[in-house]
Short mmCIF file of C-alpha atoms in Angstrom, two decimals:
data_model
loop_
_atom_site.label_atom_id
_atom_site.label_comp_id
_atom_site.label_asym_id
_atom_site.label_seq_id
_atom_site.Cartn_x
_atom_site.Cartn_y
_atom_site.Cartn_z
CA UNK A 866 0.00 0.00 0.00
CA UNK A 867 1.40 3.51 -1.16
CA UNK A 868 2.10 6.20 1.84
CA UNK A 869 -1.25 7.97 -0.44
CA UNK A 870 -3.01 5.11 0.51
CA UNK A 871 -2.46 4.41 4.19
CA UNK A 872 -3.44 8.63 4.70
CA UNK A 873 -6.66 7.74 3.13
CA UNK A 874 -7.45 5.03 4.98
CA UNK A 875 -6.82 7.12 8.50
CA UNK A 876 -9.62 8.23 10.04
CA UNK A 877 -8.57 11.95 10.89
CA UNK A 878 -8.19 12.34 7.35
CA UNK A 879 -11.85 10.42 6.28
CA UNK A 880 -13.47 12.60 3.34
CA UNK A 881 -10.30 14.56 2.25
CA UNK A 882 -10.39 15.06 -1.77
CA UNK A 883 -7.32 13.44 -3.99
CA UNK A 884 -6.30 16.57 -4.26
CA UNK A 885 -5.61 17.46 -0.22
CA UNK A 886 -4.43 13.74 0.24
CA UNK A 887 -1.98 14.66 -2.68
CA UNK A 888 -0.83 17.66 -0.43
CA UNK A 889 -0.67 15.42 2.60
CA UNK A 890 1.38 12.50 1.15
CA UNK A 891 3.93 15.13 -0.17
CA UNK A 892 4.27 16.18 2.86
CA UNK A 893 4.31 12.79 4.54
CA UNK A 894 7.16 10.00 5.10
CA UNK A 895 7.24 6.77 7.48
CA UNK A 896 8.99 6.81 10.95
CA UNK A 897 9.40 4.62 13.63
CA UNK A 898 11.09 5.09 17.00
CA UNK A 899 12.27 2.06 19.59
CA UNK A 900 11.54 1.71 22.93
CA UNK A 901 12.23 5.72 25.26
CA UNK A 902 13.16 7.46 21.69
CA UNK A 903 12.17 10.89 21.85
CA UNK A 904 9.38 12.06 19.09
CA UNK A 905 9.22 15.16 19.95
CA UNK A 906 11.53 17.85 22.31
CA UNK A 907 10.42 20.55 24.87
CA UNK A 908 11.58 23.72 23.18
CA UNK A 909 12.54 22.99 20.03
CA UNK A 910 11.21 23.52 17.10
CA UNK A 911 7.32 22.34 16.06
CA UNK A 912 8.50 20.98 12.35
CA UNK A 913 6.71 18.23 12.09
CA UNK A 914 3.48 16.30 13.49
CA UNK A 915 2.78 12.56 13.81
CA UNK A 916 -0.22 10.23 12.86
CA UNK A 917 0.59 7.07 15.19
CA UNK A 918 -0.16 4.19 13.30
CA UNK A 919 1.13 1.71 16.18
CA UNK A 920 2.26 2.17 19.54
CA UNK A 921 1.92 4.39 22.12
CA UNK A 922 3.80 7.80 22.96
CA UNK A 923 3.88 9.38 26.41
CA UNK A 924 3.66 13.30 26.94
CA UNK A 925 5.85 13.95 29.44
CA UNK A 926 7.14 17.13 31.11
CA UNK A 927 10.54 17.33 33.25
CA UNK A 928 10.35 18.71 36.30
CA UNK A 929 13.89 20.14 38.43
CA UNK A 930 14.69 18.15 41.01
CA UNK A 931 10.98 15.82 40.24
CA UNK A 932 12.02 13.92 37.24
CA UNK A 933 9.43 13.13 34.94
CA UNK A 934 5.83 13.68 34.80
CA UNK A 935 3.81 11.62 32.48
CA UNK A 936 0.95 14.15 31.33
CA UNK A 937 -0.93 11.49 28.81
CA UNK A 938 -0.65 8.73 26.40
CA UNK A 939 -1.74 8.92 23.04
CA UNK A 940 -2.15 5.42 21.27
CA UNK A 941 -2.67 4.49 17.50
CA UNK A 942 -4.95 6.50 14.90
CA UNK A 943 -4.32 9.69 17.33
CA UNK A 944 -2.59 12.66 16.40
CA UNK A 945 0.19 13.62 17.81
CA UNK A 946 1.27 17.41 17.76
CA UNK A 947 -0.77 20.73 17.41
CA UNK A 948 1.80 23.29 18.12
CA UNK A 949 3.28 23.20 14.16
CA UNK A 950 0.04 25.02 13.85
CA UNK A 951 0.51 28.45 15.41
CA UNK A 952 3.57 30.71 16.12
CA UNK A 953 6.22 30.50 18.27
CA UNK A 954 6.22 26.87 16.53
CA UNK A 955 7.80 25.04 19.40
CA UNK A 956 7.14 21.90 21.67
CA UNK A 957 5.43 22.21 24.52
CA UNK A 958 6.45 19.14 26.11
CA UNK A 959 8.34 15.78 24.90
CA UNK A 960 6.64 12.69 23.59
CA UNK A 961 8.53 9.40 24.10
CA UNK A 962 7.90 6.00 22.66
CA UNK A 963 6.72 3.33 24.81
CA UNK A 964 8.21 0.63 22.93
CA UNK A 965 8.13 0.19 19.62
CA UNK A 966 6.28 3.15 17.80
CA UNK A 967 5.28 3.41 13.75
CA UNK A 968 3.94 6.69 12.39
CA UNK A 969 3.51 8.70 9.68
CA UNK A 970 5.46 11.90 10.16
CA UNK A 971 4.38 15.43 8.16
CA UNK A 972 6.77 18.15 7.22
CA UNK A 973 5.04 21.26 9.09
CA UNK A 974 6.51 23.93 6.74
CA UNK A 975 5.97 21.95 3.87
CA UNK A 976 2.01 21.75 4.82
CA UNK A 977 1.83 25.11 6.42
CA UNK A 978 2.93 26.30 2.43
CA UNK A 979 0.15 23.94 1.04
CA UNK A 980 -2.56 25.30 3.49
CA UNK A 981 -1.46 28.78 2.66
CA UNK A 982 -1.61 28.24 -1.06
CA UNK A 983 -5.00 26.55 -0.83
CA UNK A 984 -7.27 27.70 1.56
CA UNK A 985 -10.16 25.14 1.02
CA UNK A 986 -7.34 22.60 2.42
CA UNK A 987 -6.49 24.88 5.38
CA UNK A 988 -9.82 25.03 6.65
CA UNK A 989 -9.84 21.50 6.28
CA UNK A 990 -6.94 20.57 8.20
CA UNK A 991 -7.26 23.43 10.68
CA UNK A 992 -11.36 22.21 11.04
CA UNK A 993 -9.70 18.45 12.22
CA UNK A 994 -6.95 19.81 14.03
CA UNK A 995 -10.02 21.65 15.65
CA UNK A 996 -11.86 18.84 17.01
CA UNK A 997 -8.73 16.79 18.49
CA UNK A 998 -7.80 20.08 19.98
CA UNK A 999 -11.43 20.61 21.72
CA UNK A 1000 -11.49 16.67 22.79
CA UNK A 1001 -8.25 16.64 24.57
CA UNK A 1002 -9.30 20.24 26.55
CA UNK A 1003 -12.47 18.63 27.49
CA UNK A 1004 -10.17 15.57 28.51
CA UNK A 1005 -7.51 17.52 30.17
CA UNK A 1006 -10.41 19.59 32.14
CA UNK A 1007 -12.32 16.35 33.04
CA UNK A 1008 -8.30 15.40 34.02
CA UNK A 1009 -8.63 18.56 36.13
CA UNK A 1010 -12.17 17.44 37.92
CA UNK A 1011 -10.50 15.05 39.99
CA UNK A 1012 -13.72 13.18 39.39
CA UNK A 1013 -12.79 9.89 41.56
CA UNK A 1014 -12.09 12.05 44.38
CA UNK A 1015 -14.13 10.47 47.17
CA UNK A 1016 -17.89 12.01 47.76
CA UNK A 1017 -18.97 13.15 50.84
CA UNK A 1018 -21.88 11.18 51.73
CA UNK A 1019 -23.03 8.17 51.78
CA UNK A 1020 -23.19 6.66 48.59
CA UNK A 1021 -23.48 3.26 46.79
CA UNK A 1022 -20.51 2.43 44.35
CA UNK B 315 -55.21 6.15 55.49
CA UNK B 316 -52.37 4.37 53.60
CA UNK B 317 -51.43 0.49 54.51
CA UNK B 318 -48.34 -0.86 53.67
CA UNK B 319 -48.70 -4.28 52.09
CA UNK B 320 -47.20 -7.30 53.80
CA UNK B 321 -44.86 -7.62 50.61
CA UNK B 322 -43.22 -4.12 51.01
CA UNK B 323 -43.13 -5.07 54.70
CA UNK B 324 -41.05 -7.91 54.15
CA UNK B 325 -39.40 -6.43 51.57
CA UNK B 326 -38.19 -4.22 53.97
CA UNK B 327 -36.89 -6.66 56.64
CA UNK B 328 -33.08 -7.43 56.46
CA UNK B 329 -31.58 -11.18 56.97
CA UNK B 330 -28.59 -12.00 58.47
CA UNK B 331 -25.48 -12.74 56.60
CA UNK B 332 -22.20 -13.45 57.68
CA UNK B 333 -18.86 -12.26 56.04
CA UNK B 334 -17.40 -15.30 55.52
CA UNK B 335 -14.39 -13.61 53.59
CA UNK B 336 -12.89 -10.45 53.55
CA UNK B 337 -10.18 -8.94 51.27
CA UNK B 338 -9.00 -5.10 51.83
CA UNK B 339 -8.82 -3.59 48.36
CA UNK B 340 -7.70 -0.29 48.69
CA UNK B 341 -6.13 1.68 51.37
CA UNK B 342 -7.29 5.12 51.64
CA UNK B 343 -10.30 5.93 51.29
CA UNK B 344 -10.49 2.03 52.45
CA UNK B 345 -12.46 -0.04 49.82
CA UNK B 346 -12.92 -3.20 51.06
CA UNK B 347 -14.91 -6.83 49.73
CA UNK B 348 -17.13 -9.12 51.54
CA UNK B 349 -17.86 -12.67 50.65
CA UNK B 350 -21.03 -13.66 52.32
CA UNK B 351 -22.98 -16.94 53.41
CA UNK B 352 -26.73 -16.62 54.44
CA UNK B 353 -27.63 -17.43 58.21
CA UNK B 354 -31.68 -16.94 57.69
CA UNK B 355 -32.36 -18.56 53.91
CA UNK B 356 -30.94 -19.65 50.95
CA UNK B 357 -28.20 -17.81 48.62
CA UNK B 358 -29.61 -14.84 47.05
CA UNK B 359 -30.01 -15.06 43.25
CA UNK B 360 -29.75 -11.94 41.67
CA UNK B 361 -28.95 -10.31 37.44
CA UNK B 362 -25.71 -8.22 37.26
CA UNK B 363 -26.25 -4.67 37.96
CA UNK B 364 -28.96 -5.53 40.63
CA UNK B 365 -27.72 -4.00 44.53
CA UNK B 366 -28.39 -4.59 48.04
CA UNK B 367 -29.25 -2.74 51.24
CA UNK B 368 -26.56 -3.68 53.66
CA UNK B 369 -27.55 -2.98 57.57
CA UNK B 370 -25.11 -2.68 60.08
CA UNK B 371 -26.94 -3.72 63.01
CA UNK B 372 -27.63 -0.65 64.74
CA UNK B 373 -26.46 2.31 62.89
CA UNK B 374 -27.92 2.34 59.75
CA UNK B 375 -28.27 0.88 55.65
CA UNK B 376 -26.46 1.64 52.67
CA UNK B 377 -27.23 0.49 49.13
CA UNK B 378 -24.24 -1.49 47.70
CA UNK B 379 -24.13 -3.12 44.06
CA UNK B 380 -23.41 -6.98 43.64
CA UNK B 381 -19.66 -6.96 42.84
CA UNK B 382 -19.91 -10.75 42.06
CA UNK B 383 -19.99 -13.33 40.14
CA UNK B 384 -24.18 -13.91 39.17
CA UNK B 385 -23.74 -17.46 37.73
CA UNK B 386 -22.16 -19.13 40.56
CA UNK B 387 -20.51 -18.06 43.92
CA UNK B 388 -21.15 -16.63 47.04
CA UNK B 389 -22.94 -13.00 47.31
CA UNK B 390 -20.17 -10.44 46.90
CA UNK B 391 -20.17 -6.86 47.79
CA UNK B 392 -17.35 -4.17 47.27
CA UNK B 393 -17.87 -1.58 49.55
CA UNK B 394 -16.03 2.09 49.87
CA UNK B 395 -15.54 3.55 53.21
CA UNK B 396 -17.16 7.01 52.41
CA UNK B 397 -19.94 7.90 54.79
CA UNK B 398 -20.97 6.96 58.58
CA UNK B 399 -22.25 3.56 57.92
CA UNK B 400 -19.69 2.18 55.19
CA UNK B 401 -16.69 3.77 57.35
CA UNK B 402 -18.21 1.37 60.44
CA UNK B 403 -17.81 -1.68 58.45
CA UNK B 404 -14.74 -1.19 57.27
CA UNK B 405 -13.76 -1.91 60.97
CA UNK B 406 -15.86 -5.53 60.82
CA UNK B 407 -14.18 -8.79 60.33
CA UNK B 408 -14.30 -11.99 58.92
CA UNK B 409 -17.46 -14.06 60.76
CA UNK B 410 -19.55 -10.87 61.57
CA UNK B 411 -22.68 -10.47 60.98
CA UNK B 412 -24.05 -7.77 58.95
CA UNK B 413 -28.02 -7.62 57.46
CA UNK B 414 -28.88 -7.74 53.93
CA UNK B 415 -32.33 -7.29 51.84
CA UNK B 416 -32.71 -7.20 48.22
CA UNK B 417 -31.87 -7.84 45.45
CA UNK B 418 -32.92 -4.66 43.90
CA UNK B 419 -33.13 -2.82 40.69
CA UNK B 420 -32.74 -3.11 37.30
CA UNK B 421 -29.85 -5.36 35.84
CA UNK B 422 -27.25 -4.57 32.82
CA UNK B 423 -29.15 -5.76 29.36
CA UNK B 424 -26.69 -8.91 28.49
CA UNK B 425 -28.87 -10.31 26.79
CA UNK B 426 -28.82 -7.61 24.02
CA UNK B 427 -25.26 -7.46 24.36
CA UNK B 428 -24.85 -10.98 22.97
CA UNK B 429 -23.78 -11.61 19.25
CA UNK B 430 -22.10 -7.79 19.57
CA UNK B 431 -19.11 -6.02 20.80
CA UNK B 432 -19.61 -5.40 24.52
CA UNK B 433 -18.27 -2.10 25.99
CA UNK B 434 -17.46 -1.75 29.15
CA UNK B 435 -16.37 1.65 30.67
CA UNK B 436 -15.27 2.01 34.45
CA UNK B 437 -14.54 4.81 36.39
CA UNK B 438 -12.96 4.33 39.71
CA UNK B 439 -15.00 1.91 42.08
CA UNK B 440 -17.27 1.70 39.25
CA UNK B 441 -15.88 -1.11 38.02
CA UNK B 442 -17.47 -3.11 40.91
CA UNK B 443 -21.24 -3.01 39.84
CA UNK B 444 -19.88 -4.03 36.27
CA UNK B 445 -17.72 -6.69 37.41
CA UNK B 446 -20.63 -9.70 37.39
CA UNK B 447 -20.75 -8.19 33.38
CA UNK B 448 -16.99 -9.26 32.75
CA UNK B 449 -16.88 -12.45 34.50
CA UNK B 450 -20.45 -13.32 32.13
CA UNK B 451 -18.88 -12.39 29.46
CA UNK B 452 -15.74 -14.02 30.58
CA UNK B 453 -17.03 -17.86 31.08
CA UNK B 454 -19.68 -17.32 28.03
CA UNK B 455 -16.95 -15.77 26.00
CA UNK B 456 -18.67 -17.23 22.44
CA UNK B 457 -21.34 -15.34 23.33
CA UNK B 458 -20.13 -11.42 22.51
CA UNK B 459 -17.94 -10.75 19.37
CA UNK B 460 -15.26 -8.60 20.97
CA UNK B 461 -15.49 -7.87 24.64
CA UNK B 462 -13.71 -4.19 25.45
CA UNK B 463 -12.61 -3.39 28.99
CA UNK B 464 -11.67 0.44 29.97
CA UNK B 465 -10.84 1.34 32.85
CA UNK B 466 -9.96 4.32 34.24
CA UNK B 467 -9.07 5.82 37.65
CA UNK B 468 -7.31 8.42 40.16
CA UNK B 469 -4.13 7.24 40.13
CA UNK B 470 -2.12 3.68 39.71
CA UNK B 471 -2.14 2.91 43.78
CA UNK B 472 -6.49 3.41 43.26
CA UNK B 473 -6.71 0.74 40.40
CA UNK B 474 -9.68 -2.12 41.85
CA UNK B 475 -9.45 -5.37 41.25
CA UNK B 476 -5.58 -5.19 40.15
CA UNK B 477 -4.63 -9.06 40.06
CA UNK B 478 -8.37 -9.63 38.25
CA UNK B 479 -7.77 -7.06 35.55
CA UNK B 480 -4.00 -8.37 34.73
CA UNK B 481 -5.60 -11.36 34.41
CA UNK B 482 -8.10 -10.27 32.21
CA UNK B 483 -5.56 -7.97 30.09
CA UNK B 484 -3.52 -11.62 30.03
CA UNK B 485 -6.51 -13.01 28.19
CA UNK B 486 -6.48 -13.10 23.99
CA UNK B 487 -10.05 -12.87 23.76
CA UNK B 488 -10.50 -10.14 25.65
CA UNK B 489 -9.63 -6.46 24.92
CA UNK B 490 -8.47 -4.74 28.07
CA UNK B 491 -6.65 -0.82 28.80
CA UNK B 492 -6.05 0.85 32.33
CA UNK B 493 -5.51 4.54 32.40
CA UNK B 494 -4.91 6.77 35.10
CA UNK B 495 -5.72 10.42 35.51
CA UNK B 496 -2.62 11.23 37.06
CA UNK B 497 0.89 8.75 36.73
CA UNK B 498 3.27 8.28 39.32
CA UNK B 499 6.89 6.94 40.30
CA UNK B 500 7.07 3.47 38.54
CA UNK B 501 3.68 3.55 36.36
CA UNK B 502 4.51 2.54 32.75
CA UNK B 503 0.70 2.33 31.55
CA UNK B 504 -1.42 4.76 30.07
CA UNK B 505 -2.29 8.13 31.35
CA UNK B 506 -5.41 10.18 30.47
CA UNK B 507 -9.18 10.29 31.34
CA UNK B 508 -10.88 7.05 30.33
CA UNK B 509 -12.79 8.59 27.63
CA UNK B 510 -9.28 9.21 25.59
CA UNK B 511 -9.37 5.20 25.69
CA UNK B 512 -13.07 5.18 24.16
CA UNK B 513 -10.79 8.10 20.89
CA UNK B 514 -8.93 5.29 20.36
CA UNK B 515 -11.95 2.77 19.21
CA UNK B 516 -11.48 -0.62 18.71
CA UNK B 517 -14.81 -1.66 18.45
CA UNK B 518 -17.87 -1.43 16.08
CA UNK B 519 -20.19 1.62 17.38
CA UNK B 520 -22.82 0.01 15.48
CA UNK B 521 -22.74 -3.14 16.93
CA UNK B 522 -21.79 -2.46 20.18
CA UNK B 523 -23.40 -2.14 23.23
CA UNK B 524 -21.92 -0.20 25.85
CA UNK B 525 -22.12 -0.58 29.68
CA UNK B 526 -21.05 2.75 32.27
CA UNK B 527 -20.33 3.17 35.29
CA UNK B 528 -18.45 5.75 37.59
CA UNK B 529 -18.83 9.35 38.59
CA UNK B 530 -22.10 10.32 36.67
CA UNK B 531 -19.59 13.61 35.41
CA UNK B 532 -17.13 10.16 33.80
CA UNK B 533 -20.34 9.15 32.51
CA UNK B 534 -21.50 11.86 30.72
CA UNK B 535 -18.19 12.18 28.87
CA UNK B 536 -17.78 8.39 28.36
CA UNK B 537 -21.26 8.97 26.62
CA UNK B 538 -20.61 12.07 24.50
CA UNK B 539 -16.91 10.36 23.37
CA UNK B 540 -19.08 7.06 22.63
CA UNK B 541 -21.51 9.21 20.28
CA UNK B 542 -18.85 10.45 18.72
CA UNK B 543 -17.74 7.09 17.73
CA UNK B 544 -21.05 7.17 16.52
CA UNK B 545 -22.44 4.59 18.65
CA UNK B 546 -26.23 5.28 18.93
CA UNK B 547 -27.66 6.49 22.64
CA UNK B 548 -29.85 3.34 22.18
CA UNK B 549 -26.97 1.10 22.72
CA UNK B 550 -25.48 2.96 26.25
CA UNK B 551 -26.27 1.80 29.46
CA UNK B 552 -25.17 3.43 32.83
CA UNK B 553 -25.73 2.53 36.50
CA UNK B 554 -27.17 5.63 38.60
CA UNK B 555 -26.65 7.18 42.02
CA UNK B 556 -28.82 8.66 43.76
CA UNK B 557 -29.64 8.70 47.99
CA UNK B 558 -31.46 5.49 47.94
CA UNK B 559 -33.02 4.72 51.62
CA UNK B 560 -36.35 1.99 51.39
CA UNK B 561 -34.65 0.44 47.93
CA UNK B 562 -38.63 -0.34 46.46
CA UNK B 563 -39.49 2.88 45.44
CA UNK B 564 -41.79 3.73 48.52
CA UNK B 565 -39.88 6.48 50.32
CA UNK B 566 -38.96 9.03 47.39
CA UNK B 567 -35.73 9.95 48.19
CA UNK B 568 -33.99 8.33 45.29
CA UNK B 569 -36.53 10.13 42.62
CA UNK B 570 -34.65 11.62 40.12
CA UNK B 571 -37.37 13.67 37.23
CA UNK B 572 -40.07 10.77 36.40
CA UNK B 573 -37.70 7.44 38.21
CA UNK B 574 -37.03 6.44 41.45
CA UNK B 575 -33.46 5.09 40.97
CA UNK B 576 -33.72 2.36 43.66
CA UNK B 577 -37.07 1.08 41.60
CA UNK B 578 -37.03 2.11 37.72
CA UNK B 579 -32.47 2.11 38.03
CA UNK B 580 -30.09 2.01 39.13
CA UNK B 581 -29.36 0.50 35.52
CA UNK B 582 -31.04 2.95 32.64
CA UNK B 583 -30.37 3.39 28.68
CA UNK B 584 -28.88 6.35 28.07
CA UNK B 585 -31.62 8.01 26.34
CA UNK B 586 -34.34 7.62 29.25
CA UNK B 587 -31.96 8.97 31.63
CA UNK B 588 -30.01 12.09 29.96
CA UNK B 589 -32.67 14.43 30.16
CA UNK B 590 -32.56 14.40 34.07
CA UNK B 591 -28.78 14.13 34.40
CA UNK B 592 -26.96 17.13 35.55
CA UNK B 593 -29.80 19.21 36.13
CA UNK B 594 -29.11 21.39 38.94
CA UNK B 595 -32.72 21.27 40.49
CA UNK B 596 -32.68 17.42 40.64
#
């Protein structure tokens, strides 16, 4: 199956027309990482974003004198990687393999120039980027919650 | 002048059990599971879902879902030290003697779960009114196509039922993930709400049915992320809360819009039940 193909088939990118899958799969190559290989690097630069296809990544932040701080997990058909999106254009946090990892890695200047050039596959991509955004705030606020936090009264499990 | 038939009446009269086993689950706050034998009858028969009033002689009744296993077994309850009563028998011991009536309520559908992908969500000690579900689904395995497990809770030292849910994980046929909302020292699983474990799929939404229970705030989000996957509200089933004190739907308290939990619930499809959830006055 062509790189083309396998974006098609994802379903973040369901509905796209030939001609934004085009744009995508010139943007697009295969990556994997082993086992604690870094994806992505606190501070430096947001050039890329990941489709997992297998695996799962951990978000984790370093903390002085702490260690590390697992924030989430993302596992396969998730995206991995908003901040290519908007200026500064750098990491937020690092994402680390947990084992073996396969994705499909996108050149962010290379799509930020398609987007710009075509607007009609801007909206589209920012539209998706959208929606995983908004899920993972409600998830980070539900995250917040602390909604296993023991009630006060007397309750039935 | 109202009369209380001599059915409610009995329904309302515990019998004694004893805890004839007793294994400490979780620390702080302590949950804690009794195994219990009947001293007044035989052993209670019961549908997954279904719950109890426990007494403690003296001081007062809680309602408690069946944590067991419905097809064979003793009568199993999982119980969370949160309030007066529950915090009391946390201190009892193995041959004590603690009163029970039921069963009550409405049970999970598994009969309309069979011949499709079963989905089971858990939030915290949620997992114990779903765990007669799993061990079902478990022994009639050829039953469901694929049986999902998520499970998702505070953090990896709150995780019920650990040795059960490796075991689980270690089976092929069954489709288990544990996620916590916050990691810690030594935790190599996932981390995240257990809705971002519903994202991830791995199951038809148009086949499925799915079965919730936790915080009813879990729920609700379980719910909207399962609708997403576009699995209809038809298919969703969640066990409800509410202050449940005569368990037969005599005394009110448990009346939430149109139901009285303890009667109409605590099991109820999504649909019949959304309208009334989260609204302030109720």
């Amino acid at each position: 199956m062509s790189l083309r193909d396998t974006i098609a088939a994802v379903p973040f990118f369901q509905g796209l027309p030939d001609a934004h899958l085009d744009a995508l799969a010139g943007c697009a190559r295969e990556a994997r990482f082993a086992d604690g290989e870094a994806l992505l690097r606190e501070g430096e630069g947001a050039d890329q974003f990941y489709l997992l296809r297998e695996g799962i990544v951990r978000l984790v932040m370093h903390w002085p004198h702490r260690g590390e701080l697992t924030l989430e997990t993302l596992g396969t058909g998730e995206v991995l990687g908003w901040s290519w999106i908007a200026p500064p254009y750098r990491w937020h946090f690092d994402a680390i393999a947990r084992g073996g990892v396969r994705a499909i890695a996108f050149d962010a200047r290379c799509l930020r120039g398609e987007m710009t050039s075509d607007p009609a596959f801007g909206y589209e991509m920012m539209s998706r980027f959208a929606a995983v955004i908004s899920h993972r705030l409600q998830a980070a606020r539900m995250q917040m919650m602390d909604v296993y936090a023991p009630p006060g009264g007397e309750e039935a499990p | 002048m109202s009369t209380v038939s001599p059915a409610t009446q009995s329904a309302m009269v515990p019998q004694r059990w004893r805890i004839a086993g007793l294994t400490r689950e979780l620390p702080e706050p302590a949950v804690f599971t009794w195994e219990l034998e009947p001293l007044d009858g035989d052993a209670m028969t019961y549908l997954p879902g279904q719950f109890n009033m426990v007494y403690q002689h003296g001081l007062g009744e809680v309602p408690i879902s069946i944590s067991g296993d419905a097809d064979s077994g003793p009568l199993v309850h999982t119980i969370r030290a949160a309030g007066a009563v529950t915090r009391r028998m946390a201190a009892l011991s193995a041959g004590d003697v603690i009163g029970v009536r039921g069963p009550y309520g409405s049970a999970w559908p598994v009969a309309q779960a069979q011949g499709r992908d079963l989905v089971i969500v858990a939030g915290g000690i949620g997992l114990a009114p779903l765990r007669p579900v799993i061990y079902h689904a478990a022994r009639f395995r050829d039953r469901f196509r694929r049986v999902v497990i998520l499970y998702g809770t505070r953090r990896p030292g709150d995780i019920l039922y650990r040795g059960e849910l490796e075991a689980w994980s270690g089976r092929l046929d069954l489709d288990v993930a544990v996620t916590v909302d916050r990691s810690a020292p030594g935790w190599y699983g996932d981390v995240g709400v257990v809705t971002r474990l519903i994202d991830r799929g791995g199951f038809d939404p148009e086949q499925s049915v799915a079965m919730l229970c936790g915080p009813e705030v879990m729920m609700r989000f379980a719910a909207t992320a399962l609708r997403r996957q576009g699995m209809p509200e038809t298919a969703i089933w969640l066990s409800m809360e509410r202050n449940m004190h005569c368990a037969v739907g005599f005394c009110g308290h448990c009346q939430l819009g149109p139901y009285f939990i303890c009667r109409d619930g605590p099991v109820f499809r999504l649909d019949r039940i959304e309208p009334y959830m989260g609204v302030r006055e109720l």
